[in-house]
Coordinates of C-alpha atoms in Angstrom, one line a residue:
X1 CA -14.4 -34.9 3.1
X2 CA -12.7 -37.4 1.8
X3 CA -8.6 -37.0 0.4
X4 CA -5.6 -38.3 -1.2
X5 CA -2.1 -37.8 -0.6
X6 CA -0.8 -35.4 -3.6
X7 CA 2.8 -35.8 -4.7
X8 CA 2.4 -31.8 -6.1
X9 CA 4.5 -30.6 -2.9
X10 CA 7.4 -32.8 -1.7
X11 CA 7.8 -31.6 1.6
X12 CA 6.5 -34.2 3.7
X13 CA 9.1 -33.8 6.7
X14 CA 7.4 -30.6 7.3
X15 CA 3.8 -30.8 6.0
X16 CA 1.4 -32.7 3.9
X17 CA -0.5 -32.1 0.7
X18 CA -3.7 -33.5 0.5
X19 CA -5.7 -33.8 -3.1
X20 CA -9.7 -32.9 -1.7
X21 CA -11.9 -35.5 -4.1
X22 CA -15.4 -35.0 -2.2
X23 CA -17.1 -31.6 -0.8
X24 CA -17.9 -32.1 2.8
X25 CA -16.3 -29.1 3.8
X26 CA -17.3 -26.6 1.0
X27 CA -17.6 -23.6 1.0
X28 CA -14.1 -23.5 3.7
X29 CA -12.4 -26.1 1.5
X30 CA -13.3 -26.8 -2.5
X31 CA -13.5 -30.0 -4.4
X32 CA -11.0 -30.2 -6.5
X33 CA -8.3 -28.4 -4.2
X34 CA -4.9 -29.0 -2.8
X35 CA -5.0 -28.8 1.2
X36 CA -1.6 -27.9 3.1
X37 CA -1.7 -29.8 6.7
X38 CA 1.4 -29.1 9.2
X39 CA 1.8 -31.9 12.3
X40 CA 0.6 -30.7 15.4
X41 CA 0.5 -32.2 19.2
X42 CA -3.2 -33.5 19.6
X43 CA -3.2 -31.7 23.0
X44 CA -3.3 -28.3 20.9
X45 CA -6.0 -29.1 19.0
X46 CA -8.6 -27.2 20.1
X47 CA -12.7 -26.8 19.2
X48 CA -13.1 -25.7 15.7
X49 CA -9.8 -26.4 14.4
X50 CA -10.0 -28.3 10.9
X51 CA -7.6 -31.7 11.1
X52 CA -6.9 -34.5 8.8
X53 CA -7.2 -37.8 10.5
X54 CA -6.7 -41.5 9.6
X55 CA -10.7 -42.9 9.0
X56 CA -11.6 -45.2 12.2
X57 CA -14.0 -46.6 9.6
X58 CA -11.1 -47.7 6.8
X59 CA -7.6 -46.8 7.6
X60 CA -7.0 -46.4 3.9
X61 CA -9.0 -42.9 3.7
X62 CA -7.8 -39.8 5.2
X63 CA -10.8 -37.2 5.7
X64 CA -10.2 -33.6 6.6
X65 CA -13.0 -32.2 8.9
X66 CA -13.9 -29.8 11.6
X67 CA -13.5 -30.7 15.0
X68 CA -17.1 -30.2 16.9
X69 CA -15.8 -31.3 20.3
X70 CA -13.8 -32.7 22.7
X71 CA -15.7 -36.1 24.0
X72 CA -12.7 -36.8 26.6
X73 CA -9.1 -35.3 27.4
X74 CA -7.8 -38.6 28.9
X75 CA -7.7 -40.4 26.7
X76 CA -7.7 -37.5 24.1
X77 CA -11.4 -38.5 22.2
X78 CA -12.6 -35.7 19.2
X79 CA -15.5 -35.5 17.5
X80 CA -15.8 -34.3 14.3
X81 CA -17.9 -32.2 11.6
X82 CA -17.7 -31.4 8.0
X83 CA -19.0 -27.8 7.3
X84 CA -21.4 -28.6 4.7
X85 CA -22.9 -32.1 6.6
X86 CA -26.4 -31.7 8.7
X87 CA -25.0 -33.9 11.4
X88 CA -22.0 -34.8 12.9
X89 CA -19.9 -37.6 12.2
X90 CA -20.7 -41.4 13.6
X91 CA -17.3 -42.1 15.1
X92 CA -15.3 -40.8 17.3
X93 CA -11.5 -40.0 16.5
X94 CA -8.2 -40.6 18.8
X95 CA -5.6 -38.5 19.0
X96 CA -3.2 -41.4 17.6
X97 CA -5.6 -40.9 14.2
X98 CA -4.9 -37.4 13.5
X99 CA -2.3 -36.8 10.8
X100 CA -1.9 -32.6 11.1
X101 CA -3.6 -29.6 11.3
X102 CA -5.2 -27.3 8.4
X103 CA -3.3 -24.5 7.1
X104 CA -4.7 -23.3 3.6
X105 CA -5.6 -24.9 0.2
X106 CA -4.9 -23.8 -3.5
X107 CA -8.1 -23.9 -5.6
X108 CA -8.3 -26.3 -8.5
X109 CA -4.7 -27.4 -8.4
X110 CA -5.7 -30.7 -7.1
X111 CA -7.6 -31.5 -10.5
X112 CA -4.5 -30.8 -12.8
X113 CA -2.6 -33.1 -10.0
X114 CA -5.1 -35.5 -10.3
X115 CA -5.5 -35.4 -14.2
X116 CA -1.0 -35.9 -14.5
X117 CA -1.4 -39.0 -12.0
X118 CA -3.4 -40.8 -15.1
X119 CA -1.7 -42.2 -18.1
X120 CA -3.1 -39.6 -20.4
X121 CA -2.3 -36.9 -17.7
X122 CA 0.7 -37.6 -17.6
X123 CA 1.7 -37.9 -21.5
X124 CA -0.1 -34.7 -22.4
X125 CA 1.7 -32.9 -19.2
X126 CA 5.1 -34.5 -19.0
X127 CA 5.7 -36.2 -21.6
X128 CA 4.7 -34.3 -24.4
X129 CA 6.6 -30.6 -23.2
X130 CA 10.0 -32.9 -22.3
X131 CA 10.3 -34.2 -25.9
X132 CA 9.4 -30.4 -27.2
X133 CA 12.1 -29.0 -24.9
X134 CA 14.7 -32.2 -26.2
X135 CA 13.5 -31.1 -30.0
X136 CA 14.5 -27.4 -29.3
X137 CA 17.3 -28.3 -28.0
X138 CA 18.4 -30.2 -30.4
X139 CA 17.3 -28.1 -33.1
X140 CA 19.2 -25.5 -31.8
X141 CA 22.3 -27.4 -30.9
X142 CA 22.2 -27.9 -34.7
X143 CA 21.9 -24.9 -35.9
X144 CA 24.9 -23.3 -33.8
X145 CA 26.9 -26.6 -35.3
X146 CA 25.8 -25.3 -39.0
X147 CA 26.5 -21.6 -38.3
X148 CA 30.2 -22.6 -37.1
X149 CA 30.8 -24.9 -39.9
X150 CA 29.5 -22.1 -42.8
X151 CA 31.5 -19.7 -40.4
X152 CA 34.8 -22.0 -41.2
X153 CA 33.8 -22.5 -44.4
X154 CA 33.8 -18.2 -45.5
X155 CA 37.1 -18.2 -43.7
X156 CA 38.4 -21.1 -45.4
X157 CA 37.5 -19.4 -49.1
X158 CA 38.6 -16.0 -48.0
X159 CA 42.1 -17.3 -47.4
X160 CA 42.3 -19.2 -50.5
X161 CA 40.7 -16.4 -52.6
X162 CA 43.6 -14.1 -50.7
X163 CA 46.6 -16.7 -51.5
X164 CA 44.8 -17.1 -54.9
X165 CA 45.7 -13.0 -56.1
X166 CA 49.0 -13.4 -54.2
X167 CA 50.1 -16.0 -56.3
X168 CA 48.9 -14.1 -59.5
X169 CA 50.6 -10.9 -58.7
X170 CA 53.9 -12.5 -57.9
X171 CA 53.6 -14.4 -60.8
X172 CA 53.1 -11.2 -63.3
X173 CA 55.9 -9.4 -60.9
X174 CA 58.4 -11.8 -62.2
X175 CA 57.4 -12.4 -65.7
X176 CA 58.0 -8.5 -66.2
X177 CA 61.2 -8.5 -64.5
X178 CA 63.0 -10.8 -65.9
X179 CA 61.6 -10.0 -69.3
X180 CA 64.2 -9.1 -72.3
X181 CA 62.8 -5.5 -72.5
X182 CA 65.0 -2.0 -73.0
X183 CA 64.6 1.3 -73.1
X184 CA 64.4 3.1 -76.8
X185 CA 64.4 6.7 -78.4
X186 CA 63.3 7.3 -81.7
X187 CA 64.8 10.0 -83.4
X188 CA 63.5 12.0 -86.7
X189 CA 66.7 12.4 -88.9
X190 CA 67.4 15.1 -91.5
X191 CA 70.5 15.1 -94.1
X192 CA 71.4 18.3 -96.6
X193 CA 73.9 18.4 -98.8
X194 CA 75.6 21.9 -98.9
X195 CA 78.9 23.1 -100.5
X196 CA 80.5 19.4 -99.9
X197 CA 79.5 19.3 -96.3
X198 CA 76.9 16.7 -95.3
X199 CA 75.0 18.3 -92.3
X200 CA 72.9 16.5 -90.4
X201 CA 70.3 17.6 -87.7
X202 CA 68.6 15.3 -85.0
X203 CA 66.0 16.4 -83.8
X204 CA 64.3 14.6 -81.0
X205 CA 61.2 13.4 -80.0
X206 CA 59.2 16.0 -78.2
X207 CA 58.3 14.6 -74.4
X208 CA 54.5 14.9 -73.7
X209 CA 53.7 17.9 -71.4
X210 CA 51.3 15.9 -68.8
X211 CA 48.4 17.9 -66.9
X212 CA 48.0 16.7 -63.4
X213 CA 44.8 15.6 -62.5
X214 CA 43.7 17.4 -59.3
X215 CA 42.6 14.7 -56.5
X216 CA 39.4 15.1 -54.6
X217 CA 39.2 16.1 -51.2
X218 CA 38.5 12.6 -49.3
X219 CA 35.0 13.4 -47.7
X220 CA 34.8 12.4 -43.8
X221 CA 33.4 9.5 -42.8
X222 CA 30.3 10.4 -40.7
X223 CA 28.1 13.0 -40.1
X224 CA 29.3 16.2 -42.1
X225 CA 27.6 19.3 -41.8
X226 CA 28.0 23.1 -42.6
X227 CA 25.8 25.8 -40.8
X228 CA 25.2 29.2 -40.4
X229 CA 24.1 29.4 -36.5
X230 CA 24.7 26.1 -35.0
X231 CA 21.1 24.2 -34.6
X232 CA 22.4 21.9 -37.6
X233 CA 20.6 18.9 -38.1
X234 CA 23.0 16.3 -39.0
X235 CA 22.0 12.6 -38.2
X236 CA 21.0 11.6 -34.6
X237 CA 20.1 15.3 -33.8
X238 CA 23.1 15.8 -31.2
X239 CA 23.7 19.1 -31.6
X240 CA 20.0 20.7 -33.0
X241 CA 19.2 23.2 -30.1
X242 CA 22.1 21.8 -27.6
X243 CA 25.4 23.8 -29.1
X244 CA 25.8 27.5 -29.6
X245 CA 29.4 29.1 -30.3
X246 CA 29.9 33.0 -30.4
X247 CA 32.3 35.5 -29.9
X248 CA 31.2 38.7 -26.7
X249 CA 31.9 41.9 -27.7
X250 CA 32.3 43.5 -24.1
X251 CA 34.6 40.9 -23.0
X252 CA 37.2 39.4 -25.8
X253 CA 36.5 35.8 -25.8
X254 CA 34.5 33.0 -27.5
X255 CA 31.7 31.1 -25.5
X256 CA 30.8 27.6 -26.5
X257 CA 27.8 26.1 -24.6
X258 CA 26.1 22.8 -24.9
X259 CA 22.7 22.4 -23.3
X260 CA 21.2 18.7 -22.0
X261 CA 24.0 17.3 -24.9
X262 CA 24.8 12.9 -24.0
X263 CA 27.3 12.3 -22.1
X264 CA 30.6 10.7 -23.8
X265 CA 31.2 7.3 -23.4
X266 CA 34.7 5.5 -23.2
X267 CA 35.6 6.3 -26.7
X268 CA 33.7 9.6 -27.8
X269 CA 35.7 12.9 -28.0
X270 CA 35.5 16.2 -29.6
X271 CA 38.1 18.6 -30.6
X272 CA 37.9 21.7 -31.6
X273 CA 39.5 24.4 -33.6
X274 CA 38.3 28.6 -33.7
X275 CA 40.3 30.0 -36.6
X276 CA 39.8 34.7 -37.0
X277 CA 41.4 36.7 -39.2
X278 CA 42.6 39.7 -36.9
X279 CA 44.6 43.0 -38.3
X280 CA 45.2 40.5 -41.9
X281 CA 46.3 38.1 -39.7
X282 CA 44.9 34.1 -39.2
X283 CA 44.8 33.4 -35.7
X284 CA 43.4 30.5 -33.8
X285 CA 42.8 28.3 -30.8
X286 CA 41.9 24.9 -30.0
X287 CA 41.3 22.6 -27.4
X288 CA 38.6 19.7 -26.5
X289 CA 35.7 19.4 -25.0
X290 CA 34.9 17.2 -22.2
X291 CA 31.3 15.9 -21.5
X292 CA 32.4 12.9 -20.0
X293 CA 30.7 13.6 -16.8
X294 CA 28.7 16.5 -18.0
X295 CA 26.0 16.9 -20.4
X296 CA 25.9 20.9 -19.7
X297 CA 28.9 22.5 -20.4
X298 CA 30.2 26.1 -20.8
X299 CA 33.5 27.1 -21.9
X300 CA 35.2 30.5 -22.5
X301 CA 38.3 31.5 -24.0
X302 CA 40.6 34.6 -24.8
X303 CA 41.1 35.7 -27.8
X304 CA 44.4 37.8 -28.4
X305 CA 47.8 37.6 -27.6
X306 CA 49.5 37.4 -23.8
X307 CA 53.1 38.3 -22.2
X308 CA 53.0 37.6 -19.1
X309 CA 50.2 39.3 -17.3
X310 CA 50.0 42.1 -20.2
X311 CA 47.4 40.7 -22.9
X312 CA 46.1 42.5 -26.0
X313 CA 42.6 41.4 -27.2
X314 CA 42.2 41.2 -30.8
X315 CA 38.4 41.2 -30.5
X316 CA 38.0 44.4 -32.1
X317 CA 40.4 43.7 -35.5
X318 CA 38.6 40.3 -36.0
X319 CA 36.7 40.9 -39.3
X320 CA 35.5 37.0 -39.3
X321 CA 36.0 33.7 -37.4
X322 CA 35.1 29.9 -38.2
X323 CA 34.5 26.6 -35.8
X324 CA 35.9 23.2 -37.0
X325 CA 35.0 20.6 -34.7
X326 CA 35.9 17.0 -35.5
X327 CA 35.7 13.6 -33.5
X328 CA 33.8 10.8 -32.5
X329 CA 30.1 9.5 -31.5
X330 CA 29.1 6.5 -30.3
X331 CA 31.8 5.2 -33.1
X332 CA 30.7 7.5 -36.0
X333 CA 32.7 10.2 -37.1
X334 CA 31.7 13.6 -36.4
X335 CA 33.4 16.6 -39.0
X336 CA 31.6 19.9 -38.7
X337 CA 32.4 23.9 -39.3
X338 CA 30.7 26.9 -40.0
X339 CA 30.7 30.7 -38.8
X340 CA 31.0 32.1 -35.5
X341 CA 27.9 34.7 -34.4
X342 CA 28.8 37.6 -32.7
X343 CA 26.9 38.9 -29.7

């Protein structure tokens, strides 16, 4: 079995890699493989091991075979075998001859060496993918020197566009101040002539009764939502079967629950705010709700009206109650209300 030394695996200080170019060892060992080889002390070499050795026949070939036997043991003489030969080999091997012991091969790897260590190998292999990568890189290296340039370039026009209306508006700002215009009132005038007298009667102009136009109520930004008992579907589905709100009869307080709801990150809060009407009265609590290590959560609170230990429930008088919950999620709004069920 005839092999050449492959550069594939640099590690020559601690083993060899060995292209295998003939198939004198086949099945053990296939043509075309890359055969790992470690040094070892000839007197360790024992019947059966496989060994690359120097050729006694041309000390330019290396051949990796099976060792049949052990001719002599002073001096160390081997002979030698390849699996797939009928006889045994013609010479007889020294220990100074062998070059390191068999340790496993890679299948087929030796061909791809092989086919890099010629010239069209080597373009189609090397080559070729190093000036792809170089063309990528400068490809992209362009692309990021475009984007920063147009990036300049919108920054650039933004601030002359902004100094641009600046200029304009202080330019109009002074033309109507120093501008040679008063105040007048026009006058209707009316002259009689009675008994002698001359009477006269101004009347003035009438001012202009303006009606007030009545301003919209800003909507929130966000997710708004109004809903009669609480599995609301507003957007990413946060509070569709995870929130519930009601007030117990046998027990004077509201229970908010939330059920499997996402935890809050850094930024996310929620605040809320029950407002009941109780004996004609508008009552209310409020307080927030903390899911920042939680994602169930119940909370319970009083409703009526404490001194000291002595409180008075107003659970009875409340004829209705609303929920207003507002906040943030995940950096979108959140504005919601809607009645409170009673249990």
């Amino acid at each position: 079995l005839f092999i050449v030394i492959s550069p594939v695996l640099p590690f020559n200080n601690f083993a060899k890699s060995f292209i295998v170019v003939s198939g004198s060892m086949e099945p053990s060992i296939k043509t075309g493989s890359i055969a790992i080889t470690r040094p070892i002390p000839p007197s360790q070499i024992k019947k059966g091991d496989i060994v690359a050795f120097t050729s006694p026949d041309n000390p330019k070939n290396t051949i990796l075979h099976r060792i049949d036997s052990i001719k002599s043991t002073d001096p160390l003489i081997f002979l030698t075998k390849g699996d797939n030969n009928n006889t045994p080999d013609s010479w007889e091997v020294s220990s100074i001859a062998i070059i390191g012991s068999y340790v496993y091969s890679i299948p087929y790897l030796g061909n791809a060496a092989s086919f890099i260590r010629q010239p069209l190998g080597f373009v189609l292999m090397i080559v070729v993918p190093a000036l792809l990568f170089i063309f990528f890189q400068i490809f992209n290296i362009n692309r990021a020197i475009d984007y920063e340039v147009n990036k300049k370039i919108e920054e650039k026009n933004r601030q002359n566009n902004f100094f641009s209306i600046l200029i304009i508006a202080l330019s109009l700002s002074s033309i109507i101040a120093t501008s040679p215009i008063k105040n007048v009132n026009a006058f209707f005038s009316d002259t009689s002539q009675i008994s002698g007298i001359n009477l006269k009667t101004i009347i003035p102009t009438p001012t202009p009764t303006i009606t007030p136009t009545a301003t919209p109520t800003p909507k929130p930004t966000g997710y708004h939502c109004k809903f009669r008992d609480w599995h609301c579907n507003f957007g990413h589905h946060w509070f569709k079967d995870k929130f519930r709100a009601f007030l117990r009869k046998n027990h004077q307080y509201v229970r908010f629950n939330f059920f499997n709801f996402p935890k809050f990150g850094p930024k996310d809060y929620l605040n809320y705010e029950l407002v009941y009407r109780s004996h004609d009265l508008e009552k209310g609590i409020s307080g927030s709700f903390d899911l920042k290590n939680n994602s169930n959560l119940e909370i319970e609170q009083f409703l009526g009206t404490c001194s000291g230990t002595d409180c008075t429930p107003d659970f009875k008088s409340i004829t209705s109650a609303t929920l207003y919950i507002k906040g943030e999620i995940n950096s979108e709004a959140i504005e919601l209300e809607g009645p409170v069920d009673f249990e």
